[in-house]
Every structure is written in structure tokens, then in C-alpha cells.
Short mmCIF file of N, CA and C in Angstrom, two decimals:
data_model
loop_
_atom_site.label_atom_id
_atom_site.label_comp_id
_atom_site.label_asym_id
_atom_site.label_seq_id
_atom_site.Cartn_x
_atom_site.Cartn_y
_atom_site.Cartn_z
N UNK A 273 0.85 -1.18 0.00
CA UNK A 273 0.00 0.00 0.00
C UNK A 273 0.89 1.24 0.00
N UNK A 274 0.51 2.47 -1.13
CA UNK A 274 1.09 3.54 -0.71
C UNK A 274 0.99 4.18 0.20
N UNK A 275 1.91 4.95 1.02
CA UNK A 275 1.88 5.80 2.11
C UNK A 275 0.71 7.02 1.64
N UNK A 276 -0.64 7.24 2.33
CA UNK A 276 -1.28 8.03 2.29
C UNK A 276 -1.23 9.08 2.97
N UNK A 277 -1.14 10.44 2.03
CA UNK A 277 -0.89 11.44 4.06
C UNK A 277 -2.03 12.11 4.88
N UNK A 278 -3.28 11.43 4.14
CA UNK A 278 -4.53 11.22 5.42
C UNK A 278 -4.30 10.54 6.89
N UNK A 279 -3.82 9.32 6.52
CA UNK A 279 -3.12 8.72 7.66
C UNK A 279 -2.12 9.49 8.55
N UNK A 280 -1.54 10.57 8.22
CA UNK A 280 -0.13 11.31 9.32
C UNK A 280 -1.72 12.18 9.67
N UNK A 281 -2.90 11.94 9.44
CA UNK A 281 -3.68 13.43 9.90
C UNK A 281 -4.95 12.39 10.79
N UNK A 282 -4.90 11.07 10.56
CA UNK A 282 -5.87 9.92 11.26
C UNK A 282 -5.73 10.64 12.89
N UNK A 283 -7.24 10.40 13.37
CA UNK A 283 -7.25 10.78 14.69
C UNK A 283 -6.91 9.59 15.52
N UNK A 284 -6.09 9.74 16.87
CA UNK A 284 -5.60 8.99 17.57
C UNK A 284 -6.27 8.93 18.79
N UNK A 285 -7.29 8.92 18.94
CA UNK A 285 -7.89 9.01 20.65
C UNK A 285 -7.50 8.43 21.41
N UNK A 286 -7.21 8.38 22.58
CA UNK A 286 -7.15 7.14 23.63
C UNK A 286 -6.87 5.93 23.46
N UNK A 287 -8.97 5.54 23.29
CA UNK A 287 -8.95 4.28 22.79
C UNK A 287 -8.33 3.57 22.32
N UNK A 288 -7.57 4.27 20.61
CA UNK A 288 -6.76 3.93 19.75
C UNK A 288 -5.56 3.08 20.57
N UNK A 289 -5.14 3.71 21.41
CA UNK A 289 -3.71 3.47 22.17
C UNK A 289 -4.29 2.64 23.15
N UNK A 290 -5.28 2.23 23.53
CA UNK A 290 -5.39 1.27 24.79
C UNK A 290 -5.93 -0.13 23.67
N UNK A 291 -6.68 0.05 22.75
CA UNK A 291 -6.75 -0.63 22.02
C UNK A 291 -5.55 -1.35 20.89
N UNK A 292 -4.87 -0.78 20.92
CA UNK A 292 -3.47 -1.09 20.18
C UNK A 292 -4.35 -0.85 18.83
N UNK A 293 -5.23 -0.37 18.02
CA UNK A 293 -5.34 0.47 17.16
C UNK A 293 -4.30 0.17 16.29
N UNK A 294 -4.45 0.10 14.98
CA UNK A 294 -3.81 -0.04 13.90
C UNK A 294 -4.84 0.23 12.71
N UNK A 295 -4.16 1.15 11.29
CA UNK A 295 -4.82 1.39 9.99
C UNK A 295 -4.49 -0.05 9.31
N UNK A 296 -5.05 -0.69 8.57
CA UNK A 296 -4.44 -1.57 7.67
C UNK A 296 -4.79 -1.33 6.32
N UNK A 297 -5.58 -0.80 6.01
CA UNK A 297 -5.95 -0.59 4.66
C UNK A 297 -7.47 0.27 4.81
N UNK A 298 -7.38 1.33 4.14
CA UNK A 298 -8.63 2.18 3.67
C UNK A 298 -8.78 2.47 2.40
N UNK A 299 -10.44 2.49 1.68
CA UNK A 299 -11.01 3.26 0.59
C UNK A 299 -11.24 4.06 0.80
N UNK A 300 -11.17 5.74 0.46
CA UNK A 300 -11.59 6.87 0.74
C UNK A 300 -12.95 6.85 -0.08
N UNK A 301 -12.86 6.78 -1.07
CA UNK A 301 -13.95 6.55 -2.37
C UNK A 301 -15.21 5.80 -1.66
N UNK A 302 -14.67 4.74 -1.31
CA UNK A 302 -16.16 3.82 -1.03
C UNK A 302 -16.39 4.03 0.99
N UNK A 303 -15.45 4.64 1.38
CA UNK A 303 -16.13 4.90 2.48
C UNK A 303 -15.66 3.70 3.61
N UNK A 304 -14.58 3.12 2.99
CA UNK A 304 -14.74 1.54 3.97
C UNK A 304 -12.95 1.74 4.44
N UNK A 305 -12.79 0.65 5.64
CA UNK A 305 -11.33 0.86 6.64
C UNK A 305 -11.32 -0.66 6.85
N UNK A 306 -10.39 -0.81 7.10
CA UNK A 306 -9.86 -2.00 7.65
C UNK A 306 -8.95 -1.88 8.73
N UNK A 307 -9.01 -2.70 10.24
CA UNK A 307 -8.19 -1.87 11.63
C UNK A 307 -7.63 -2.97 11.83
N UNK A 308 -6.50 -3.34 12.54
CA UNK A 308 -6.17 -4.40 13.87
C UNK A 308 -6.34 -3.50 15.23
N UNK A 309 -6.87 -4.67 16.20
CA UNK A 309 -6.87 -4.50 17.78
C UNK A 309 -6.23 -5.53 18.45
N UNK A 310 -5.52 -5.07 19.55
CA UNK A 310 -4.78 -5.64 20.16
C UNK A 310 -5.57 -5.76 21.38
N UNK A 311 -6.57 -7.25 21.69
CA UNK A 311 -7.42 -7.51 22.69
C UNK A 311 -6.12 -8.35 23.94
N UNK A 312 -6.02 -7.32 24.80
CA UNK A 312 -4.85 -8.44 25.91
C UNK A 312 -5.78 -8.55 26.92
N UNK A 313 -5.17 -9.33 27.85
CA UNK A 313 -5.58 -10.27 29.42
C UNK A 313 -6.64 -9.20 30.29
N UNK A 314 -6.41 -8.07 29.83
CA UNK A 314 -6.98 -7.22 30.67
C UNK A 314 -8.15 -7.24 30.26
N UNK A 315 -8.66 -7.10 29.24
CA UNK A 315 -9.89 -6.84 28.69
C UNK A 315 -10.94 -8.55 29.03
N UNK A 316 -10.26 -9.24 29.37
CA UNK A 316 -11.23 -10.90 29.95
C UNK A 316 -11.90 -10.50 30.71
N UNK A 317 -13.58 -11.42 30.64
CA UNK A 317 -14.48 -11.11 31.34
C UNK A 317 -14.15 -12.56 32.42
N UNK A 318 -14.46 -13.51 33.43
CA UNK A 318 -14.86 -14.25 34.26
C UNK A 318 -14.89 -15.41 33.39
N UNK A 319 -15.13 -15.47 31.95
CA UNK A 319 -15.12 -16.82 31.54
C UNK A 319 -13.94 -16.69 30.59
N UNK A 320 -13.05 -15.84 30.68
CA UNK A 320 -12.11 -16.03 29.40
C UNK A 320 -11.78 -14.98 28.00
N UNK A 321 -13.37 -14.46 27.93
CA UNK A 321 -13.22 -14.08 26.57
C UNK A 321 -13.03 -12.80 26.53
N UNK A 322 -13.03 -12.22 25.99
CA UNK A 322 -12.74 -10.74 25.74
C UNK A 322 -14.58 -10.25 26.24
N UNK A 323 -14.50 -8.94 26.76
CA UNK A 323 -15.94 -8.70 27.29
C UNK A 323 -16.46 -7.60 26.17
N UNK A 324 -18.05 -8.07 26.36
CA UNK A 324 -18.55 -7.41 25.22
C UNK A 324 -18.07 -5.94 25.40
N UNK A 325 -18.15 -5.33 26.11
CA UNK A 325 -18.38 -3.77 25.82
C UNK A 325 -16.90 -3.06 25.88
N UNK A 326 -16.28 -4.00 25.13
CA UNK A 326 -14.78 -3.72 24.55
C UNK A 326 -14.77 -4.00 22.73
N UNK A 327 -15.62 -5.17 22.93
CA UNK A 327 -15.76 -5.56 21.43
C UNK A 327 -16.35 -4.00 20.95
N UNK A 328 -17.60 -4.05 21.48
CA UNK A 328 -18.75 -3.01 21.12
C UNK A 328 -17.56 -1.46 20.70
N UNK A 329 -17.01 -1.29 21.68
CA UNK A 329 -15.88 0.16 21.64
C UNK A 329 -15.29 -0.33 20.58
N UNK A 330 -14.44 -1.37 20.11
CA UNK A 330 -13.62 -1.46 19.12
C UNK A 330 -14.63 -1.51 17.73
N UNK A 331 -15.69 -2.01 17.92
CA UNK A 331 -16.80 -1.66 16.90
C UNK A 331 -17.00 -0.39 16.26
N UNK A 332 -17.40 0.58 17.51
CA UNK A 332 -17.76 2.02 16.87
C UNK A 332 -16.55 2.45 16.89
N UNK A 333 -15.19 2.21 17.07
CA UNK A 333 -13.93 2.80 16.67
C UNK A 333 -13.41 2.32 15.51
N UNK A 334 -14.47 1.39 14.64
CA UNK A 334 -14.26 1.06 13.53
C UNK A 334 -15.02 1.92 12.81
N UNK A 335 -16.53 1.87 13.37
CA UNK A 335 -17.01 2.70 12.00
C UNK A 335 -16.88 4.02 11.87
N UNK A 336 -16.88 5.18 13.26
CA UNK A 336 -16.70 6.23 13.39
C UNK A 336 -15.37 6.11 12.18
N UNK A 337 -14.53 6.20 11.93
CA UNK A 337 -12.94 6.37 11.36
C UNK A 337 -13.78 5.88 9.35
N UNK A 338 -14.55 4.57 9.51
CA UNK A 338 -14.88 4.79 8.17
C UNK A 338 -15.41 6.00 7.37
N UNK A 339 -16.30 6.60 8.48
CA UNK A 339 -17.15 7.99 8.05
C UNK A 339 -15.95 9.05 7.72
N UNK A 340 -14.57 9.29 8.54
CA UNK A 340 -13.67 10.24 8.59
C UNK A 340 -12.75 9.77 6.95
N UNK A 341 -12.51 8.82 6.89
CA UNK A 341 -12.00 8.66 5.82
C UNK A 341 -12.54 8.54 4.60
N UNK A 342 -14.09 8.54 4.83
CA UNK A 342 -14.81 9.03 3.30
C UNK A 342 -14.91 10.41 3.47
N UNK A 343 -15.43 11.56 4.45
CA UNK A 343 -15.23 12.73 4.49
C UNK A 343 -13.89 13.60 4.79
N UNK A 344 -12.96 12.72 4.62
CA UNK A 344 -11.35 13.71 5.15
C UNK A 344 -11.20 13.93 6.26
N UNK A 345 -10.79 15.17 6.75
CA UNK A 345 -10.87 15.52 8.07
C UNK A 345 -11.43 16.55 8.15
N UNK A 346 -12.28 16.87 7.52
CA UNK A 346 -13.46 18.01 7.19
C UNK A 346 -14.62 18.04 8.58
N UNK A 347 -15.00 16.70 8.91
CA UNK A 347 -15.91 16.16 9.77
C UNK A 347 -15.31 15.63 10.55
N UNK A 348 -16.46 14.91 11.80
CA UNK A 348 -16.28 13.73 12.39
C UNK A 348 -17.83 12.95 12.71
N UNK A 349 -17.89 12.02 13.56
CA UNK A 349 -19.15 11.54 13.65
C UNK A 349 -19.49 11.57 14.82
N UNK A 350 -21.03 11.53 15.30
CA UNK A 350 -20.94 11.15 17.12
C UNK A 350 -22.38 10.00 16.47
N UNK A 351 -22.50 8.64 17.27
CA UNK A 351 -23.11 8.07 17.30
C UNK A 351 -24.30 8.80 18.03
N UNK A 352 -25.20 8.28 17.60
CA UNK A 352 -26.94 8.61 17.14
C UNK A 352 -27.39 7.19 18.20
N UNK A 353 -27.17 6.01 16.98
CA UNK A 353 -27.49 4.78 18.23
C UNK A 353 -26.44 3.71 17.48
N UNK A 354 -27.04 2.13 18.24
CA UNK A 354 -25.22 1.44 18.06
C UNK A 354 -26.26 0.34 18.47
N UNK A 355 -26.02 -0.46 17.45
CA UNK A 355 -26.15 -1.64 17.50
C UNK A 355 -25.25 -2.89 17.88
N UNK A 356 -25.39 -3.71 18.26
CA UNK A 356 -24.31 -5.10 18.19
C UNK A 356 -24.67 -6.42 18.45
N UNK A 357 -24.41 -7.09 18.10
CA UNK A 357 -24.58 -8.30 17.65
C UNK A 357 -23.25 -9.36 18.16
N UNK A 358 -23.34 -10.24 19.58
CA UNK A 358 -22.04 -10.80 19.45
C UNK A 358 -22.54 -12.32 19.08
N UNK A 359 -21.45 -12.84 18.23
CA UNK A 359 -22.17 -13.90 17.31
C UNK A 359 -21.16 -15.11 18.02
N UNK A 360 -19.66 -14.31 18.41
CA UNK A 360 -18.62 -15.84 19.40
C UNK A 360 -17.56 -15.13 20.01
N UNK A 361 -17.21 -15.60 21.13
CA UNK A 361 -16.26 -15.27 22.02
C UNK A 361 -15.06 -15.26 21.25
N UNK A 362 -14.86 -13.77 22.00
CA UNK A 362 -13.52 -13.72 21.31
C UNK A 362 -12.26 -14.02 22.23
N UNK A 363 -11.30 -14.12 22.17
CA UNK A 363 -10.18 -14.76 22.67
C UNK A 363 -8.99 -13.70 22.50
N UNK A 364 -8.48 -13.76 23.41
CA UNK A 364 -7.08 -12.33 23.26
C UNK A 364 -6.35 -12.34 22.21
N UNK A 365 -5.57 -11.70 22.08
CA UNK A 365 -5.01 -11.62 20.18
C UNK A 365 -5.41 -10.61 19.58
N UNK A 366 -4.62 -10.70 17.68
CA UNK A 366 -5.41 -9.73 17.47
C UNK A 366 -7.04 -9.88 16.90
N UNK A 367 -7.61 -8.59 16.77
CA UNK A 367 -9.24 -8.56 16.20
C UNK A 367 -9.11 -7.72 14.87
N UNK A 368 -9.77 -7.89 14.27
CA UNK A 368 -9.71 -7.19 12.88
C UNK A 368 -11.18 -6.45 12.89
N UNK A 369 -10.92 -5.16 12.68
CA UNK A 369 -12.10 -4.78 12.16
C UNK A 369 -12.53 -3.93 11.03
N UNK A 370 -13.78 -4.59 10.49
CA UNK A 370 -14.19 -3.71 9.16
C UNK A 370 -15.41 -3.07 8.97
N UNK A 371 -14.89 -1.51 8.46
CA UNK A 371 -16.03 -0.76 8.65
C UNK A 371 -16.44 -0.74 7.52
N UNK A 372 -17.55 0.07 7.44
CA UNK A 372 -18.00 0.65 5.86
C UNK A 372 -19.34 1.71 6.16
N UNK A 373 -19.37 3.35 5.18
CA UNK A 373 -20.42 3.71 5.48
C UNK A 373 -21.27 3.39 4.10
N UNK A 374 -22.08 2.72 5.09
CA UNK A 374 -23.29 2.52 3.88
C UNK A 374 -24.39 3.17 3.29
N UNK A 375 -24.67 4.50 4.31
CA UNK A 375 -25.32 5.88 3.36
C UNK A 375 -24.83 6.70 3.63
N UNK A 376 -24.37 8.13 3.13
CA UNK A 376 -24.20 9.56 3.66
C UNK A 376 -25.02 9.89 3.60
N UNK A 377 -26.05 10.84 4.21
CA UNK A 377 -26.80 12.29 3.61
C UNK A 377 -25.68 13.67 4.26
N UNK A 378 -26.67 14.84 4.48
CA UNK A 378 -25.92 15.55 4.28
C UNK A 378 -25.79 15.95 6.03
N UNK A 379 -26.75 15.08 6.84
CA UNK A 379 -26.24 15.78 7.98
C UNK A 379 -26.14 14.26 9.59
N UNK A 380 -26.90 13.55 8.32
CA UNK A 380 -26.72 11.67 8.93
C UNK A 380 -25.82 10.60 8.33
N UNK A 381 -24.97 9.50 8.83
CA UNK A 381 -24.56 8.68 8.18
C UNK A 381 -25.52 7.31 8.61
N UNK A 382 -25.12 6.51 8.24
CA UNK A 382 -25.47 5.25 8.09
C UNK A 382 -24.28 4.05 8.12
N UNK A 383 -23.56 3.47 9.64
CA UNK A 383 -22.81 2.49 9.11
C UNK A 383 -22.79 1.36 9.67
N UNK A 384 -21.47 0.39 8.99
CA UNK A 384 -21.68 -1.14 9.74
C UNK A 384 -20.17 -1.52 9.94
N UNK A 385 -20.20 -2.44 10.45
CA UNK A 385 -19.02 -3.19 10.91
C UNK A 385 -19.05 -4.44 11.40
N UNK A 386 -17.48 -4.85 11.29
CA UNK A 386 -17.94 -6.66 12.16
C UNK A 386 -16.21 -6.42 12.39
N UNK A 387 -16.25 -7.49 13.73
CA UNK A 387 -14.91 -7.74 14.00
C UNK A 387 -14.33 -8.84 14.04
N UNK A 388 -13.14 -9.43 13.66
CA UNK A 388 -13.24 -10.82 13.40
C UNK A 388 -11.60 -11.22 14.23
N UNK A 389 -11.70 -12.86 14.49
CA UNK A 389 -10.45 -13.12 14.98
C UNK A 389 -9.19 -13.31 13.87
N UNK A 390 -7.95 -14.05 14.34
CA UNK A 390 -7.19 -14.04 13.68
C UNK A 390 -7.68 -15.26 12.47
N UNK A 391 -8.27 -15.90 12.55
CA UNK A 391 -8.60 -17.03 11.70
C UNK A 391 -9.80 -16.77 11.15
N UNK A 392 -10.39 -15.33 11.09
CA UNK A 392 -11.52 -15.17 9.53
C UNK A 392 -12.88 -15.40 10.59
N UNK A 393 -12.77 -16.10 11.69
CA UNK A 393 -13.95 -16.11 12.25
C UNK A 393 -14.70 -14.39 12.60
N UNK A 394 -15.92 -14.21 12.71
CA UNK A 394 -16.34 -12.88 12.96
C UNK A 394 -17.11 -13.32 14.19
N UNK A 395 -16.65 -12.47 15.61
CA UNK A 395 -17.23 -12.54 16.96
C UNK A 395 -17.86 -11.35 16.88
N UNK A 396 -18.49 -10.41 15.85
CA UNK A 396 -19.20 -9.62 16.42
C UNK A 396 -19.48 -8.41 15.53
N UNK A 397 -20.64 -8.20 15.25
CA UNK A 397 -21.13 -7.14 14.14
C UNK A 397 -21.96 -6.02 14.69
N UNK A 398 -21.97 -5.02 14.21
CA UNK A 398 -22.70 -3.56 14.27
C UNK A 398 -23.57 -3.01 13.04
N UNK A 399 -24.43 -1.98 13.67
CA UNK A 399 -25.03 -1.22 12.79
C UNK A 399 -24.69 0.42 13.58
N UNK A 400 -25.05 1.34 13.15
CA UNK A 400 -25.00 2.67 13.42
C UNK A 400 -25.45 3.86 12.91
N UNK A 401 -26.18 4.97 13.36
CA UNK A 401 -26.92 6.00 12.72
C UNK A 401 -25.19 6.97 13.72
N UNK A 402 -24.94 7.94 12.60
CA UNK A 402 -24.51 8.95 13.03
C UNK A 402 -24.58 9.91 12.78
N UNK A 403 -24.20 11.33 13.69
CA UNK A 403 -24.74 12.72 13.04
C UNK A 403 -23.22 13.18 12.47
N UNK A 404 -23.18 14.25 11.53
CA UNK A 404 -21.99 14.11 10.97
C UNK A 404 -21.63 15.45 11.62
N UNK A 405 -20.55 15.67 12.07
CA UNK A 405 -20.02 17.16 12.60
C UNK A 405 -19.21 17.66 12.10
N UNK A 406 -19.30 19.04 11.46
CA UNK A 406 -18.15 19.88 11.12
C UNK A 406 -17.23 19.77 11.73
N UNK A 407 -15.50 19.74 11.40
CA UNK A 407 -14.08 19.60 12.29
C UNK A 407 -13.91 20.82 12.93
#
């Protein structure tokens, strides 16, 4: 992949850094990202697995960033509402996640995501309404 210099301008929140956050590949055009997360020991719930409402965060830190990289850094997003769906336990390692916005208008988005383990399995999908905010 070429070095894009959207990426030296990608927002870094927190999260990003507690999440071990990683770009792996983005479409600006179609609106869609591809992330790694770095799920460690800390994030286990009582039975092992990674706890939902880490998945869920690494979820909307997927799609929020799809919306930024179809609009530049012109905008940003704040979730509206947030769906999720956990479909299998996830296990520490990394998580992959993929966003995509699936409508713009001019003052709502529309997106989705799923996060998957290292072996293609997907532990966990989203939907999302967001409002879009001037930068």
C-alpha cells in the first residue's frame, strides 16, 4: 500500500492506544477501513473471553474512522445509536475490524461493521446511525 498522508492526519484518541489500534488498509472513495486490535488479558471477562463492551468500543472505533475517511478531516461523527450483535467469544489476540459507510446524507450517516479473529472467524457485528459534525 502507498503511504497516504490522510493517515499522518488519522485521529488517535485514547482508545486507539489502549486498544493497540492499527490502519491496515482504507477506501476513501467507497467509504470503507480495515483496523487491527490488540485484545490483551486485561480486557477478559470471568469466563475467558474478551468482554462485550470492549468488542462493542472497538466496533464504533471502527465505523466512526470509516465515516472520517470518506469525508477527510473536514468532519467527524458522534453516534446517534449502536447496534451489536455478538455472534462468538472472542479470545485475546489480534481482532480485525471492518467498517463501511453505507449511506451519507448531508447531515446523517449510516454504518456497519464486524470484527473478526485471527482465523476469519467474525465474533461480532454492528449497525449505526450517526450525526456528521463539522471539524
Amino acid at each position: 500500500m502507498v503511504p497516504d498522508p490522510l493517515l499522518e492526519r488519522f485521529p488517535r484518541p485514547p482508545t486507539a492506544e489502549l486498544f493497540g489500534q492499527r490502519v491496515l488498509e482504507f477506501d476513501r472513495a467507497r467509504g470503507t477501513i480495515r483496523l487491527s486490535f490488540t485484545a490483551t488479558d486485561a480486557f477478559l471477562n470471568p469466563a475467558g473471553a474478551v468482554q462485550g463492551g470492549i468488542l462493542a468500543a472497538m466496533l464504533d472505533d471502527t465505523m466512526g474512522p470509516a465515516l472520517w475517511v470518506l469525508n477527510g478531516e473536514e468532519t467527524y461523527s458522534v453516534t446517534i445509536d449502536f447496534s451489536v450483535s455478538f455472534l462468538a467469544a472472542a479470545k485475546p489476540g489480534l481482532l480485525y475490524g471492518e467498517g463501511r459507510v453505507v449511506q451519507r446524507g448531508r447531515s446523517i450517516a449510516f454504518l456497519e461493521a464486524q470484527l473478526g479473529d485471527a482465523e476469519g472467524r467474525i465474533v461480532a457485528r454492528s449497525t449505526a446511525s450517526a450525526r456528521i459534525v463539522k471539524a
